[in-house]
């Protein structure tokens, strides 16, 4: 245990310090302890103003819906990609390489590419041969946002699942095949149970990232309603400096939602892995 803590300390300590300082500043400003204008005073006015904001409940539900849809898409595509990587040697290496190349691409670049591909005047609309093109970008169903997040996060899911299966699944799969288990039986009783913890943790990371990310929804989504990160960013960049604490309050609400999802994911991970 001590050795494990020592190994992760060089990465964990700076991360905790940066997050701790940032969250302290955000909470302090949301409570009026570090105002941009006026005197410092402990108050909950920013949270009351945020609660009174028109459409805050809709923004919260929209953020959760986008994160859920994008995460489910990423899990399905990522698991299918991981299984394809393990199925063939040459094709698996190609797929693994493509997935690895996808991860470093910034989401803002990915959003711009998806916009150029799926917009009303985009590449697919132009080659569709005059077929009525659905409103995927800035449309009512936030389709382009979900597709961009699902595409990007599926590569992360695939690489996590592949690394887990490569460590444990081969010998068990070969043993089960020798004992007469068919491909579907091995998939159900060996591959999927082994991949389940990786799917839970990678899905949680993807969900939390999507829930707190603003740039893709800001570029590809509708102007109203706004997801929570877009609402916080709009309030933060407002020319009215008195709206800054309200933006921080919305950011704190987003962090609390992410923390709740993270705690639930850890509980699900313990159940998936079973008793120690």
PDB file of C-alpha atoms in Angstrom:
ATOM      1  CA  UNK A   1       0.000   0.000   0.000  1.00  0.00           C
ATOM      2  CA  UNK A   2       2.780   2.410   0.921  1.00  0.00           C
ATOM      3  CA  UNK A   3       4.662   1.522  -2.241  1.00  0.00           C
ATOM      4  CA  UNK A   4       1.559   2.197  -4.351  1.00  0.00           C
ATOM      5  CA  UNK A   5       1.064   5.582  -2.688  1.00  0.00           C
ATOM      6  CA  UNK A   6       4.719   6.436  -3.279  1.00  0.00           C
ATOM      7  CA  UNK A   7       4.393   5.577  -6.973  1.00  0.00           C
ATOM      8  CA  UNK A   8       1.345   7.778  -7.559  1.00  0.00           C
ATOM      9  CA  UNK A   9       2.469  10.638  -5.305  1.00  0.00           C
ATOM     10  CA  UNK A  10       4.490  12.543  -7.989  1.00  0.00           C
ATOM     11  CA  UNK A  11       1.352  12.817 -10.118  1.00  0.00           C
ATOM     12  CA  UNK A  12      -1.285  12.947  -7.376  1.00  0.00           C
ATOM     13  CA  UNK A  13       0.228  15.646  -5.150  1.00  0.00           C
ATOM     14  CA  UNK A  14       0.477  18.411  -7.820  1.00  0.00           C
ATOM     15  CA  UNK A  15      -2.982  17.504  -9.105  1.00  0.00           C
ATOM     16  CA  UNK A  16      -4.512  17.718  -5.628  1.00  0.00           C
ATOM     17  CA  UNK A  17      -2.757  21.020  -4.961  1.00  0.00           C
ATOM     18  CA  UNK A  18      -3.910  22.604  -8.217  1.00  0.00           C
ATOM     19  CA  UNK A  19      -7.481  21.370  -7.792  1.00  0.00           C
ATOM     20  CA  UNK A  20      -7.527  22.344  -4.125  1.00  0.00           C
ATOM     21  CA  UNK A  21      -6.364  25.902  -4.763  1.00  0.00           C
ATOM     22  CA  UNK A  22      -8.721  26.315  -7.728  1.00  0.00           C
ATOM     23  CA  UNK A  23     -11.765  24.957  -5.893  1.00  0.00           C
ATOM     24  CA  UNK A  24     -10.971  27.083  -2.828  1.00  0.00           C
ATOM     25  CA  UNK A  25     -10.845  30.204  -5.003  1.00  0.00           C
ATOM     26  CA  UNK A  26     -14.098  29.296  -6.772  1.00  0.00           C
ATOM     27  CA  UNK A  27     -15.979  28.533  -3.549  1.00  0.00           C
ATOM     28  CA  UNK A  28     -14.591  31.642  -1.869  1.00  0.00           C
ATOM     29  CA  UNK A  29     -15.674  33.899  -4.717  1.00  0.00           C
ATOM     30  CA  UNK A  30     -19.112  32.261  -4.877  1.00  0.00           C
ATOM     31  CA  UNK A  31     -19.576  32.955  -1.147  1.00  0.00           C
ATOM     32  CA  UNK A  32     -18.518  36.595  -1.456  1.00  0.00           C
ATOM     33  CA  UNK A  33     -15.169  36.142   0.298  1.00  0.00           C
ATOM     34  CA  UNK A  34     -13.112  37.180  -2.747  1.00  0.00           C
ATOM     35  CA  UNK A  35     -15.328  39.587  -4.707  1.00  0.00           C
ATOM     36  CA  UNK A  36     -14.229  41.288  -7.900  1.00  0.00           C
ATOM     37  CA  UNK A  37     -16.097  44.427  -6.832  1.00  0.00           C
ATOM     38  CA  UNK A  38     -17.300  45.523  -3.411  1.00  0.00           C
ATOM     39  CA  UNK A  39     -16.359  44.460   0.088  1.00  0.00           C
ATOM     40  CA  UNK A  40     -15.699  40.869   1.118  1.00  0.00           C
ATOM     41  CA  UNK A  41     -18.550  39.416   3.148  1.00  0.00           C
ATOM     42  CA  UNK A  42     -19.804  35.875   3.666  1.00  0.00           C
ATOM     43  CA  UNK A  43     -23.089  35.608   1.793  1.00  0.00           C
ATOM     44  CA  UNK A  44     -25.158  33.154  -0.171  1.00  0.00           C
ATOM     45  CA  UNK A  45     -26.546  35.754  -2.569  1.00  0.00           C
ATOM     46  CA  UNK A  46     -24.763  34.196  -5.546  1.00  0.00           C
ATOM     47  CA  UNK A  47     -26.407  30.833  -4.928  1.00  0.00           C
ATOM     48  CA  UNK A  48     -29.821  32.431  -4.488  1.00  0.00           C
ATOM     49  CA  UNK A  49     -29.296  34.368  -7.735  1.00  0.00           C
ATOM     50  CA  UNK A  50     -28.216  31.185  -9.507  1.00  0.00           C
ATOM     51  CA  UNK A  51     -31.254  29.319  -8.191  1.00  0.00           C
ATOM     52  CA  UNK A  52     -33.478  32.137  -9.432  1.00  0.00           C
ATOM     53  CA  UNK A  53     -31.881  32.061 -12.893  1.00  0.00           C
ATOM     54  CA  UNK A  54     -34.451  31.195 -15.526  1.00  0.00           C
ATOM     55  CA  UNK A  55     -33.828  27.753 -16.917  1.00  0.00           C
ATOM     56  CA  UNK A  56     -31.271  26.577 -14.333  1.00  0.00           C
ATOM     57  CA  UNK A  57     -33.163  23.325 -13.811  1.00  0.00           C
ATOM     58  CA  UNK A  58     -33.387  22.818 -17.557  1.00  0.00           C
ATOM     59  CA  UNK A  59     -29.659  23.494 -17.890  1.00  0.00           C
ATOM     60  CA  UNK A  60     -28.912  20.870 -15.265  1.00  0.00           C
ATOM     61  CA  UNK A  61     -31.117  18.262 -16.928  1.00  0.00           C
ATOM     62  CA  UNK A  62     -29.676  19.111 -20.334  1.00  0.00           C
ATOM     63  CA  UNK A  63     -26.108  18.706 -19.061  1.00  0.00           C
ATOM     64  CA  UNK A  64     -26.946  15.324 -17.528  1.00  0.00           C
ATOM     65  CA  UNK A  65     -28.742  14.206 -20.696  1.00  0.00           C
ATOM     66  CA  UNK A  66     -25.835  15.165 -22.968  1.00  0.00           C
ATOM     67  CA  UNK A  67     -23.313  13.490 -20.657  1.00  0.00           C
ATOM     68  CA  UNK A  68     -25.419  10.326 -20.400  1.00  0.00           C
ATOM     69  CA  UNK A  69     -26.017  10.000 -24.145  1.00  0.00           C
ATOM     70  CA  UNK A  70     -22.390  10.748 -25.050  1.00  0.00           C
ATOM     71  CA  UNK A  71     -21.056   8.332 -22.423  1.00  0.00           C
ATOM     72  CA  UNK A  72     -23.343   5.497 -23.528  1.00  0.00           C
ATOM     73  CA  UNK A  73     -22.288   6.051 -27.151  1.00  0.00           C
ATOM     74  CA  UNK A  74     -18.619   6.106 -26.141  1.00  0.00           C
ATOM     75  CA  UNK A  75     -18.990   2.897 -24.127  1.00  0.00           C
ATOM     76  CA  UNK A  76     -20.705   1.022 -26.958  1.00  0.00           C
ATOM     77  CA  UNK A  77     -18.285   2.180 -29.656  1.00  0.00           C
ATOM     78  CA  UNK A  78     -15.265   1.822 -27.376  1.00  0.00           C
ATOM     79  CA  UNK A  79     -16.164  -1.726 -26.329  1.00  0.00           C
ATOM     80  CA  UNK A  80     -16.821  -2.732 -29.944  1.00  0.00           C
ATOM     81  CA  UNK A  81     -13.478  -1.234 -30.965  1.00  0.00           C
ATOM     82  CA  UNK A  82     -11.675  -3.050 -28.146  1.00  0.00           C
ATOM     83  CA  UNK A  83     -13.218  -6.366 -29.174  1.00  0.00           C
ATOM     84  CA  UNK A  84     -12.235  -5.718 -32.793  1.00  0.00           C
ATOM     85  CA  UNK A  85      -8.670  -4.912 -31.725  1.00  0.00           C
ATOM     86  CA  UNK A  86      -8.420  -8.262 -29.946  1.00  0.00           C
ATOM     87  CA  UNK A  87     -10.059 -10.190 -32.768  1.00  0.00           C
ATOM     88  CA  UNK A  88      -7.470  -9.577 -35.491  1.00  0.00           C
ATOM     89  CA  UNK A  89      -3.750  -8.981 -35.252  1.00  0.00           C
ATOM     90  CA  UNK A  90      -3.103  -6.593 -38.172  1.00  0.00           C
ATOM     91  CA  UNK A  91      -6.511  -4.929 -38.099  1.00  0.00           C
ATOM     92  CA  UNK A  92      -6.280  -4.632 -34.332  1.00  0.00           C
ATOM     93  CA  UNK A  93      -2.992  -2.781 -34.564  1.00  0.00           C
ATOM     94  CA  UNK A  94      -4.460  -0.393 -37.118  1.00  0.00           C
ATOM     95  CA  UNK A  95      -7.526   0.283 -34.964  1.00  0.00           C
ATOM     96  CA  UNK A  96      -5.403   0.714 -31.859  1.00  0.00           C
ATOM     97  CA  UNK A  97      -3.172   3.186 -33.681  1.00  0.00           C
ATOM     98  CA  UNK A  98      -6.144   5.178 -34.948  1.00  0.00           C
ATOM     99  CA  UNK A  99      -7.610   5.318 -31.430  1.00  0.00           C
ATOM    100  CA  UNK A 100      -4.283   6.442 -29.995  1.00  0.00           C
ATOM    101  CA  UNK A 101      -4.037   9.205 -32.607  1.00  0.00           C
ATOM    102  CA  UNK A 102      -7.552  10.403 -31.777  1.00  0.00           C
ATOM    103  CA  UNK A 103      -6.925  11.019 -28.072  1.00  0.00           C
ATOM    104  CA  UNK A 104      -4.423  13.937 -28.383  1.00  0.00           C
ATOM    105  CA  UNK A 105      -6.757  15.870 -30.711  1.00  0.00           C
ATOM    106  CA  UNK A 106      -8.261  18.739 -28.661  1.00  0.00           C
ATOM    107  CA  UNK A 107     -12.032  18.701 -28.310  1.00  0.00           C
ATOM    108  CA  UNK A 108     -12.208  22.187 -29.797  1.00  0.00           C
ATOM    109  CA  UNK A 109     -10.517  20.925 -32.966  1.00  0.00           C
ATOM    110  CA  UNK A 110     -12.813  17.893 -32.968  1.00  0.00           C
ATOM    111  CA  UNK A 111     -15.856  20.139 -32.569  1.00  0.00           C
ATOM    112  CA  UNK A 112     -14.776  22.293 -35.497  1.00  0.00           C
ATOM    113  CA  UNK A 113     -14.276  19.186 -37.647  1.00  0.00           C
ATOM    114  CA  UNK A 114     -17.680  17.778 -36.679  1.00  0.00           C
ATOM    115  CA  UNK A 115     -19.280  21.142 -37.443  1.00  0.00           C
ATOM    116  CA  UNK A 116     -17.732  21.234 -40.907  1.00  0.00           C
ATOM    117  CA  UNK A 117     -18.863  17.646 -41.477  1.00  0.00           C
ATOM    118  CA  UNK A 118     -22.440  17.711 -40.126  1.00  0.00           C
ATOM    119  CA  UNK A 119     -23.704  21.283 -40.507  1.00  0.00           C
ATOM    120  CA  UNK A 120     -26.438  22.231 -42.990  1.00  0.00           C
ATOM    121  CA  UNK A 121     -23.770  23.387 -45.455  1.00  0.00           C
ATOM    122  CA  UNK A 122     -21.165  20.841 -44.388  1.00  0.00           C
ATOM    123  CA  UNK A 123     -19.412  18.119 -46.329  1.00  0.00           C
ATOM    124  CA  UNK A 124     -22.008  15.378 -45.823  1.00  0.00           C
ATOM    125  CA  UNK A 125     -24.888  17.701 -46.695  1.00  0.00           C
ATOM    126  CA  UNK A 126     -23.162  18.655 -49.949  1.00  0.00           C
ATOM    127  CA  UNK A 127     -22.531  15.063 -51.031  1.00  0.00           C
ATOM    128  CA  UNK A 128     -25.972  13.812 -49.990  1.00  0.00           C
ATOM    129  CA  UNK A 129     -27.372  14.546 -53.438  1.00  0.00           C
ATOM    130  CA  UNK A 130     -30.012  17.093 -52.499  1.00  0.00           C
ATOM    131  CA  UNK A 131     -31.561  15.001 -49.705  1.00  0.00           C
ATOM    132  CA  UNK A 132     -33.078  17.122 -46.944  1.00  0.00           C
ATOM    133  CA  UNK A 133     -30.330  17.273 -44.328  1.00  0.00           C
ATOM    134  CA  UNK A 134     -31.358  17.086 -40.642  1.00  0.00           C
ATOM    135  CA  UNK A 135     -30.371  19.895 -38.297  1.00  0.00           C
ATOM    136  CA  UNK A 136     -27.596  18.137 -36.428  1.00  0.00           C
ATOM    137  CA  UNK A 137     -25.569  21.224 -35.519  1.00  0.00           C
ATOM    138  CA  UNK A 138     -27.426  23.611 -33.176  1.00  0.00           C
ATOM    139  CA  UNK A 139     -30.452  21.374 -33.547  1.00  0.00           C
ATOM    140  CA  UNK A 140     -33.118  20.497 -30.975  1.00  0.00           C
ATOM    141  CA  UNK A 141     -31.515  17.160 -30.020  1.00  0.00           C
ATOM    142  CA  UNK A 142     -27.895  18.340 -29.564  1.00  0.00           C
ATOM    143  CA  UNK A 143     -26.877  15.519 -31.930  1.00  0.00           C
ATOM    144  CA  UNK A 144     -23.559  17.005 -33.061  1.00  0.00           C
ATOM    145  CA  UNK A 145     -22.487  17.606 -29.455  1.00  0.00           C
ATOM    146  CA  UNK A 146     -23.273  14.025 -28.445  1.00  0.00           C
ATOM    147  CA  UNK A 147     -21.570  12.610 -31.553  1.00  0.00           C
ATOM    148  CA  UNK A 148     -18.399  14.637 -31.007  1.00  0.00           C
ATOM    149  CA  UNK A 149     -18.098  13.651 -27.356  1.00  0.00           C
ATOM    150  CA  UNK A 150     -18.994  10.038 -28.141  1.00  0.00           C
ATOM    151  CA  UNK A 151     -16.407   9.851 -30.920  1.00  0.00           C
ATOM    152  CA  UNK A 152     -13.597  11.364 -28.851  1.00  0.00           C
ATOM    153  CA  UNK A 153     -14.295   9.510 -25.624  1.00  0.00           C
ATOM    154  CA  UNK A 154     -14.799   6.143 -27.368  1.00  0.00           C
ATOM    155  CA  UNK A 155     -11.084   6.073 -28.212  1.00  0.00           C
ATOM    156  CA  UNK A 156     -10.238   6.535 -24.531  1.00  0.00           C
ATOM    157  CA  UNK A 157     -12.679   3.782 -23.535  1.00  0.00           C
ATOM    158  CA  UNK A 158     -11.272   1.420 -26.168  1.00  0.00           C
ATOM    159  CA  UNK A 159      -7.667   1.843 -25.045  1.00  0.00           C
ATOM    160  CA  UNK A 160      -8.560   1.329 -21.371  1.00  0.00           C
ATOM    161  CA  UNK A 161     -10.565  -1.827 -22.129  1.00  0.00           C
ATOM    162  CA  UNK A 162      -7.877  -3.194 -24.463  1.00  0.00           C
ATOM    163  CA  UNK A 163      -5.183  -2.741 -21.803  1.00  0.00           C
ATOM    164  CA  UNK A 164      -7.278  -4.593 -19.209  1.00  0.00           C
ATOM    165  CA  UNK A 165      -8.223  -7.449 -21.525  1.00  0.00           C
ATOM    166  CA  UNK A 166      -4.660  -7.845 -22.759  1.00  0.00           C
ATOM    167  CA  UNK A 167      -3.534  -8.408 -19.163  1.00  0.00           C
ATOM    168  CA  UNK A 168      -6.083 -11.030 -18.108  1.00  0.00           C
ATOM    169  CA  UNK A 169      -8.346 -12.299 -20.875  1.00  0.00           C
ATOM    170  CA  UNK A 170      -6.095 -14.259 -23.225  1.00  0.00           C
ATOM    171  CA  UNK A 171      -5.256 -17.198 -20.974  1.00  0.00           C
ATOM    172  CA  UNK A 172      -8.794 -17.504 -19.615  1.00  0.00           C
ATOM    173  CA  UNK A 173     -10.248 -17.283 -23.107  1.00  0.00           C
ATOM    174  CA  UNK A 174      -7.916 -19.981 -24.424  1.00  0.00           C
ATOM    175  CA  UNK A 175      -8.694 -22.216 -21.454  1.00  0.00           C
ATOM    176  CA  UNK A 176     -12.431 -21.801 -21.958  1.00  0.00           C
ATOM    177  CA  UNK A 177     -12.078 -22.555 -25.666  1.00  0.00           C
ATOM    178  CA  UNK A 178     -10.175 -25.751 -24.898  1.00  0.00           C
ATOM    179  CA  UNK A 179     -12.972 -26.777 -22.518  1.00  0.00           C
ATOM    180  CA  UNK A 180     -15.523 -26.343 -25.302  1.00  0.00           C
ATOM    181  CA  UNK A 181     -16.934 -22.846 -24.669  1.00  0.00           C
ATOM    182  CA  UNK A 182     -18.162 -21.100 -27.808  1.00  0.00           C
ATOM    183  CA  UNK A 183     -17.357 -17.499 -28.826  1.00  0.00           C
ATOM    184  CA  UNK A 184     -20.605 -16.053 -27.433  1.00  0.00           C
ATOM    185  CA  UNK A 185     -20.217 -17.958 -24.173  1.00  0.00           C
ATOM    186  CA  UNK A 186     -16.637 -16.725 -23.770  1.00  0.00           C
ATOM    187  CA  UNK A 187     -17.744 -13.177 -24.535  1.00  0.00           C
ATOM    188  CA  UNK A 188     -20.522 -13.335 -21.952  1.00  0.00           C
ATOM    189  CA  UNK A 189     -18.731 -15.136 -19.134  1.00  0.00           C
ATOM    190  CA  UNK A 190     -15.113 -14.031 -19.573  1.00  0.00           C
ATOM    191  CA  UNK A 191     -14.617 -10.957 -21.740  1.00  0.00           C
ATOM    192  CA  UNK A 192     -17.491  -8.798 -20.518  1.00  0.00           C
ATOM    193  CA  UNK A 193     -16.966  -9.488 -16.774  1.00  0.00           C
ATOM    194  CA  UNK A 194     -13.265  -8.695 -17.143  1.00  0.00           C
ATOM    195  CA  UNK A 195     -14.033  -5.539 -19.125  1.00  0.00           C
ATOM    196  CA  UNK A 196     -16.755  -4.340 -16.727  1.00  0.00           C
ATOM    197  CA  UNK A 197     -14.453  -2.504 -14.243  1.00  0.00           C
ATOM    198  CA  UNK A 198     -12.659  -0.776 -17.110  1.00  0.00           C
ATOM    199  CA  UNK A 199     -15.997   0.242 -18.627  1.00  0.00           C
ATOM    200  CA  UNK A 200     -17.202   1.614 -15.291  1.00  0.00           C
ATOM    201  CA  UNK A 201     -14.128   3.715 -14.604  1.00  0.00           C
ATOM    202  CA  UNK A 202     -13.651   4.941 -18.179  1.00  0.00           C
ATOM    203  CA  UNK A 203     -17.369   5.702 -18.424  1.00  0.00           C
ATOM    204  CA  UNK A 204     -17.206   7.700 -15.196  1.00  0.00           C
ATOM    205  CA  UNK A 205     -14.203   9.695 -16.426  1.00  0.00           C
ATOM    206  CA  UNK A 206     -15.938  10.390 -19.740  1.00  0.00           C
ATOM    207  CA  UNK A 207     -19.225  11.357 -18.052  1.00  0.00           C
ATOM    208  CA  UNK A 208     -17.515  13.779 -15.671  1.00  0.00           C
ATOM    209  CA  UNK A 209     -15.473  15.309 -18.479  1.00  0.00           C
ATOM    210  CA  UNK A 210     -18.526  15.839 -20.689  1.00  0.00           C
ATOM    211  CA  UNK A 211     -20.509  17.228 -17.761  1.00  0.00           C
ATOM    212  CA  UNK A 212     -17.865  19.864 -17.064  1.00  0.00           C
ATOM    213  CA  UNK A 213     -16.816  20.717 -20.632  1.00  0.00           C
ATOM    214  CA  UNK A 214     -18.180  23.825 -22.325  1.00  0.00           C
ATOM    215  CA  UNK A 215     -16.375  24.344 -25.628  1.00  0.00           C
ATOM    216  CA  UNK A 216     -18.103  21.631 -27.694  1.00  0.00           C
ATOM    217  CA  UNK A 217     -21.609  22.541 -26.490  1.00  0.00           C
ATOM    218  CA  UNK A 218     -20.828  26.233 -26.968  1.00  0.00           C
ATOM    219  CA  UNK A 219     -19.654  25.700 -30.560  1.00  0.00           C
ATOM    220  CA  UNK A 220     -22.091  23.014 -31.785  1.00  0.00           C
ATOM    221  CA  UNK A 221     -25.137  23.479 -29.542  1.00  0.00           C
ATOM    222  CA  UNK A 222     -28.121  25.779 -29.416  1.00  0.00           C
ATOM    223  CA  UNK A 223     -28.114  29.198 -27.813  1.00  0.00           C
ATOM    224  CA  UNK A 224     -30.898  28.157 -25.418  1.00  0.00           C
ATOM    225  CA  UNK A 225     -31.184  26.217 -23.202  1.00  0.00           C
ATOM    226  CA  UNK A 226     -27.573  26.247 -22.062  1.00  0.00           C
ATOM    227  CA  UNK A 227     -25.700  23.391 -20.396  1.00  0.00           C
ATOM    228  CA  UNK A 228     -24.292  24.281 -16.994  1.00  0.00           C
ATOM    229  CA  UNK A 229     -20.678  24.860 -18.177  1.00  0.00           C
ATOM    230  CA  UNK A 230     -21.861  27.180 -20.970  1.00  0.00           C
ATOM    231  CA  UNK A 231     -24.078  29.079 -18.513  1.00  0.00           C
ATOM    232  CA  UNK A 232     -21.159  29.466 -16.089  1.00  0.00           C
ATOM    233  CA  UNK A 233     -18.848  30.636 -18.876  1.00  0.00           C
ATOM    234  CA  UNK A 234     -21.388  33.179 -20.148  1.00  0.00           C
ATOM    235  CA  UNK A 235     -21.870  34.622 -16.677  1.00  0.00           C
ATOM    236  CA  UNK A 236     -18.111  34.646 -16.039  1.00  0.00           C
ATOM    237  CA  UNK A 237     -17.349  36.571 -19.256  1.00  0.00           C
ATOM    238  CA  UNK A 238     -20.235  39.006 -18.804  1.00  0.00           C
ATOM    239  CA  UNK A 239     -19.389  42.706 -18.794  1.00  0.00           C
ATOM    240  CA  UNK A 240     -21.355  42.912 -15.526  1.00  0.00           C
ATOM    241  CA  UNK A 241     -18.710  42.006 -12.947  1.00  0.00           C
ATOM    242  CA  UNK A 242     -21.380  41.520 -10.307  1.00  0.00           C
ATOM    243  CA  UNK A 243     -22.392  38.343 -12.168  1.00  0.00           C
ATOM    244  CA  UNK A 244     -18.991  36.742 -11.456  1.00  0.00           C
ATOM    245  CA  UNK A 245     -20.035  35.193  -8.092  1.00  0.00           C
ATOM    246  CA  UNK A 246     -23.141  33.739  -9.759  1.00  0.00           C
ATOM    247  CA  UNK A 247     -20.917  32.126 -12.404  1.00  0.00           C
ATOM    248  CA  UNK A 248     -18.826  30.617  -9.623  1.00  0.00           C
ATOM    249  CA  UNK A 249     -21.963  29.323  -7.927  1.00  0.00           C
ATOM    250  CA  UNK A 250     -23.000  27.541 -11.133  1.00  0.00           C
ATOM    251  CA  UNK A 251     -19.463  26.138 -11.396  1.00  0.00           C
ATOM    252  CA  UNK A 252     -19.659  24.837  -7.817  1.00  0.00           C
ATOM    253  CA  UNK A 253     -22.987  23.184  -8.638  1.00  0.00           C
ATOM    254  CA  UNK A 254     -21.348  21.487 -11.630  1.00  0.00           C
ATOM    255  CA  UNK A 255     -18.463  20.291  -9.453  1.00  0.00           C
ATOM    256  CA  UNK A 256     -20.911  18.852  -6.913  1.00  0.00           C
ATOM    257  CA  UNK A 257     -22.713  16.946  -9.672  1.00  0.00           C
ATOM    258  CA  UNK A 258     -19.371  15.587 -10.889  1.00  0.00           C
ATOM    259  CA  UNK A 259     -18.421  14.572  -7.339  1.00  0.00           C
ATOM    260  CA  UNK A 260     -21.754  12.790  -6.907  1.00  0.00           C
ATOM    261  CA  UNK A 261     -21.211  10.889 -10.165  1.00  0.00           C
ATOM    262  CA  UNK A 262     -17.662  10.024  -9.128  1.00  0.00           C
ATOM    263  CA  UNK A 263     -18.779   8.668  -5.753  1.00  0.00           C
ATOM    264  CA  UNK A 264     -21.506   6.597  -7.405  1.00  0.00           C
ATOM    265  CA  UNK A 265     -19.003   5.258  -9.932  1.00  0.00           C
ATOM    266  CA  UNK A 266     -16.622   4.152  -7.169  1.00  0.00           C
ATOM    267  CA  UNK A 267     -19.469   2.305  -5.459  1.00  0.00           C
ATOM    268  CA  UNK A 268     -20.405   0.659  -8.768  1.00  0.00           C
ATOM    269  CA  UNK A 269     -16.753  -0.265  -9.325  1.00  0.00           C
ATOM    270  CA  UNK A 270     -16.569  -2.002  -5.945  1.00  0.00           C
ATOM    271  CA  UNK A 271     -19.694  -3.997  -6.731  1.00  0.00           C
ATOM    272  CA  UNK A 272     -18.364  -4.886 -10.178  1.00  0.00           C
ATOM    273  CA  UNK A 273     -15.026  -6.105  -8.853  1.00  0.00           C
ATOM    274  CA  UNK A 274     -16.670  -8.046  -6.041  1.00  0.00           C
ATOM    275  CA  UNK A 275     -15.313  -8.649  -2.524  1.00  0.00           C
ATOM    276  CA  UNK A 276     -11.579  -8.383  -2.066  1.00  0.00           C
TER     277      UNK A 276
END
